[in-house]
mmCIF file with all atom_site columns, C-alpha atoms in Angstrom:
data_model
loop_
_atom_site.group_PDB
_atom_site.id
_atom_site.type_symbol
_atom_site.label_atom_id
_atom_site.label_alt_id
_atom_site.label_comp_id
_atom_site.label_asym_id
_atom_site.label_entity_id
_atom_site.label_seq_id
_atom_site.pdbx_PDB_ins_code
_atom_site.Cartn_x
_atom_site.Cartn_y
_atom_site.Cartn_z
_atom_site.occupancy
_atom_site.B_iso_or_equiv
_atom_site.pdbx_formal_charge
_atom_site.auth_seq_id
_atom_site.auth_comp_id
_atom_site.auth_asym_id
_atom_site.auth_atom_id
_atom_site.pdbx_PDB_model_num
ATOM 1  C CA . MET Y 1 1  ? 45.826 25.026 -50.847 1.00 93.00 ? 1  MET Y CA 1
ATOM 2  C CA . ARG Y 1 2  ? 43.202 24.168 -48.259 1.00 95.00 ? 2  ARG Y CA 1
ATOM 3  C CA . ILE Y 1 3  ? 44.068 21.810 -45.382 1.00 93.00 ? 3  ILE Y CA 1
ATOM 4  C CA . LYS Y 1 4  ? 42.276 20.427 -42.353 1.00 94.00 ? 4  LYS Y CA 1
ATOM 5  C CA . VAL Y 1 5  ? 44.043 20.718 -38.998 1.00 94.00 ? 5  VAL Y CA 1
ATOM 6  C CA . ARG Y 1 6  ? 42.835 18.411 -36.234 1.00 93.00 ? 6  ARG Y CA 1
ATOM 7  C CA . TYR Y 1 7  ? 43.644 19.049 -32.597 1.00 92.00 ? 7  TYR Y CA 1
ATOM 8  C CA . PHE Y 1 8  ? 43.813 16.332 -29.950 1.00 90.00 ? 8  PHE Y CA 1
ATOM 9  C CA . ALA Y 1 9  ? 44.213 16.130 -26.175 1.00 89.00 ? 9  ALA Y CA 1
ATOM 10 C CA . ARG Y 1 10 ? 45.544 19.313 -24.566 1.00 87.00 ? 10 ARG Y CA 1
ATOM 11 C CA . TYR Y 1 11 ? 45.782 21.150 -27.909 1.00 90.00 ? 11 TYR Y CA 1
ATOM 12 C CA . ARG Y 1 12 ? 42.049 20.727 -28.418 1.00 94.00 ? 12 ARG Y CA 1
ATOM 13 C CA . SER Y 1 13 ? 41.481 22.352 -25.027 1.00 94.00 ? 13 SER Y CA 1
ATOM 14 C CA . LEU Y 1 14 ? 43.965 25.153 -25.718 1.00 91.00 ? 14 LEU Y CA 1
ATOM 15 C CA . VAL Y 1 15 ? 42.495 26.213 -29.074 1.00 94.00 ? 15 VAL Y CA 1
ATOM 16 C CA . GLY Y 1 16 ? 38.903 25.416 -28.132 1.00 96.00 ? 16 GLY Y CA 1
ATOM 17 C CA . LYS Y 1 17 ? 38.079 23.266 -31.169 1.00 97.00 ? 17 LYS Y CA 1
ATOM 18 C CA . GLY Y 1 18 ? 38.702 19.827 -32.546 1.00 96.00 ? 18 GLY Y CA 1
ATOM 19 C CA . GLU Y 1 19 ? 39.480 20.832 -36.113 1.00 96.00 ? 19 GLU Y CA 1
ATOM 20 C CA . GLU Y 1 20 ? 39.531 23.692 -38.583 1.00 97.00 ? 20 GLU Y CA 1
ATOM 21 C CA . GLU Y 1 21 ? 40.268 24.275 -42.250 1.00 96.00 ? 21 GLU Y CA 1
ATOM 22 C CA . LEU Y 1 22 ? 42.998 26.698 -43.259 1.00 96.00 ? 22 LEU Y CA 1
ATOM 23 C CA . GLU Y 1 23 ? 44.182 28.165 -46.530 1.00 97.00 ? 23 GLU Y CA 1
ATOM 24 C CA . VAL Y 1 24 ? 47.981 27.821 -46.690 1.00 96.00 ? 24 VAL Y CA 1
ATOM 25 C CA . PRO Y 1 25 ? 50.622 28.320 -49.385 1.00 95.00 ? 25 PRO Y CA 1
ATOM 26 C CA . GLU Y 1 26 ? 51.404 25.369 -51.652 1.00 94.00 ? 26 GLU Y CA 1
ATOM 27 C CA . GLY Y 1 27 ? 54.533 23.528 -50.485 1.00 92.00 ? 27 GLY Y CA 1
ATOM 28 C CA . ILE Y 1 28 ? 54.320 24.713 -46.865 1.00 93.00 ? 28 ILE Y CA 1
ATOM 29 C CA . THR Y 1 29 ? 56.408 22.702 -44.377 1.00 91.00 ? 29 THR Y CA 1
ATOM 30 C CA . VAL Y 1 30 ? 55.071 21.347 -41.104 1.00 88.00 ? 30 VAL Y CA 1
ATOM 31 C CA . LYS Y 1 31 ? 57.188 23.886 -39.190 1.00 86.00 ? 31 LYS Y CA 1
ATOM 32 C CA . GLU Y 1 32 ? 55.786 26.745 -41.292 1.00 92.00 ? 32 GLU Y CA 1
ATOM 33 C CA . LEU Y 1 33 ? 52.266 25.528 -40.539 1.00 91.00 ? 33 LEU Y CA 1
ATOM 34 C CA . ILE Y 1 34 ? 53.078 25.443 -36.832 1.00 88.00 ? 34 ILE Y CA 1
ATOM 35 C CA . ASP Y 1 35 ? 54.355 29.037 -37.096 1.00 89.00 ? 35 ASP Y CA 1
ATOM 36 C CA . ILE Y 1 36 ? 50.986 30.039 -38.597 1.00 94.00 ? 36 ILE Y CA 1
ATOM 37 C CA . LEU Y 1 37 ? 49.149 28.251 -35.798 1.00 92.00 ? 37 LEU Y CA 1
ATOM 38 C CA . LYS Y 1 38 ? 51.313 30.005 -33.182 1.00 89.00 ? 38 LYS Y CA 1
ATOM 39 C CA . GLU Y 1 39 ? 50.259 33.351 -34.667 1.00 93.00 ? 39 GLU Y CA 1
ATOM 40 C CA . ARG Y 1 40 ? 46.578 32.372 -34.561 1.00 95.00 ? 40 ARG Y CA 1
ATOM 41 C CA . TYR Y 1 41 ? 46.819 30.848 -31.078 1.00 94.00 ? 41 TYR Y CA 1
ATOM 42 C CA . PRO Y 1 42 ? 49.641 32.501 -29.079 1.00 91.00 ? 42 PRO Y CA 1
ATOM 43 C CA . ILE Y 1 43 ? 49.104 30.069 -26.199 1.00 89.00 ? 43 ILE Y CA 1
ATOM 44 C CA . LEU Y 1 44 ? 50.576 27.357 -28.445 1.00 86.00 ? 44 LEU Y CA 1
ATOM 45 C CA . LYS Y 1 45 ? 53.978 29.065 -28.515 1.00 82.00 ? 45 LYS Y CA 1
ATOM 46 C CA . ASN Y 1 46 ? 54.940 27.747 -25.086 1.00 77.00 ? 46 ASN Y CA 1
ATOM 47 C CA . GLU Y 1 47 ? 53.164 24.431 -25.652 1.00 73.00 ? 47 GLU Y CA 1
ATOM 48 C CA . VAL Y 1 48 ? 54.681 23.566 -29.027 1.00 70.00 ? 48 VAL Y CA 1
ATOM 49 C CA . PHE Y 1 49 ? 58.137 25.116 -28.754 1.00 64.00 ? 49 PHE Y CA 1
ATOM 50 C CA . ALA Y 1 50 ? 60.676 25.317 -25.958 1.00 59.00 ? 50 ALA Y CA 1
ATOM 51 C CA . GLU Y 1 51 ? 62.483 28.570 -25.141 1.00 57.00 ? 51 GLU Y CA 1
ATOM 52 C CA . GLU Y 1 52 ? 65.164 28.083 -27.810 1.00 54.00 ? 52 GLU Y CA 1
ATOM 53 C CA . ASP Y 1 53 ? 62.416 27.422 -30.386 1.00 55.00 ? 53 ASP Y CA 1
ATOM 54 C CA . ASP Y 1 54 ? 63.222 23.708 -30.262 1.00 58.00 ? 54 ASP Y CA 1
ATOM 55 C CA . LEU Y 1 55 ? 60.286 21.395 -30.738 1.00 59.00 ? 55 LEU Y CA 1
ATOM 56 C CA . ALA Y 1 56 ? 58.532 20.281 -27.594 1.00 60.00 ? 56 ALA Y CA 1
ATOM 57 C CA . ASP Y 1 57 ? 56.744 16.950 -27.225 1.00 66.00 ? 57 ASP Y CA 1
ATOM 58 C CA . VAL Y 1 58 ? 54.519 17.164 -30.311 1.00 74.00 ? 58 VAL Y CA 1
ATOM 59 C CA . ASN Y 1 59 ? 53.595 14.548 -32.900 1.00 77.00 ? 59 ASN Y CA 1
ATOM 60 C CA . VAL Y 1 60 ? 52.253 15.628 -36.278 1.00 83.00 ? 60 VAL Y CA 1
ATOM 61 C CA . SER Y 1 61 ? 50.662 13.278 -38.775 1.00 84.00 ? 61 SER Y CA 1
ATOM 62 C CA . ARG Y 1 62 ? 49.591 13.812 -42.362 1.00 84.00 ? 62 ARG Y CA 1
ATOM 63 C CA . ASN Y 1 63 ? 47.085 11.396 -43.832 1.00 85.00 ? 63 ASN Y CA 1
ATOM 64 C CA . GLY Y 1 64 ? 47.665 8.994  -40.944 1.00 85.00 ? 64 GLY Y CA 1
ATOM 65 C CA . ARG Y 1 65 ? 51.489 8.981  -41.183 1.00 87.00 ? 65 ARG Y CA 1
ATOM 66 C CA . TYR Y 1 66 ? 53.757 10.770 -38.703 1.00 84.00 ? 66 TYR Y CA 1
ATOM 67 C CA . VAL Y 1 67 ? 55.919 13.405 -40.383 1.00 84.00 ? 67 VAL Y CA 1
ATOM 68 C CA . ARG Y 1 68 ? 59.054 15.378 -39.548 1.00 82.00 ? 68 ARG Y CA 1
ATOM 69 C CA . PHE Y 1 69 ? 58.839 19.125 -39.095 1.00 77.00 ? 69 PHE Y CA 1
ATOM 70 C CA . ASP Y 1 70 ? 60.890 19.852 -42.219 1.00 80.00 ? 70 ASP Y CA 1
ATOM 71 C CA . GLU Y 1 71 ? 58.537 17.848 -44.465 1.00 79.00 ? 71 GLU Y CA 1
ATOM 72 C CA . VAL Y 1 72 ? 56.161 19.466 -46.925 1.00 68.00 ? 72 VAL Y CA 1
#
């Protein structure tokens, strides 16, 4: 499935763009998407996750609604 990822504030500066479209597997969770983004943009690893791989101060929304990281 094709999705649009939008970056705001410091994440926009880190990845150097405001948005991009990605092809991802159907049923992907938010955490799995973040793992893909960490592979594409290694600088996000320290920005999105703490040392123990716990979530840092990040808010993710889908279609205007904030979602948990285990949501599809």
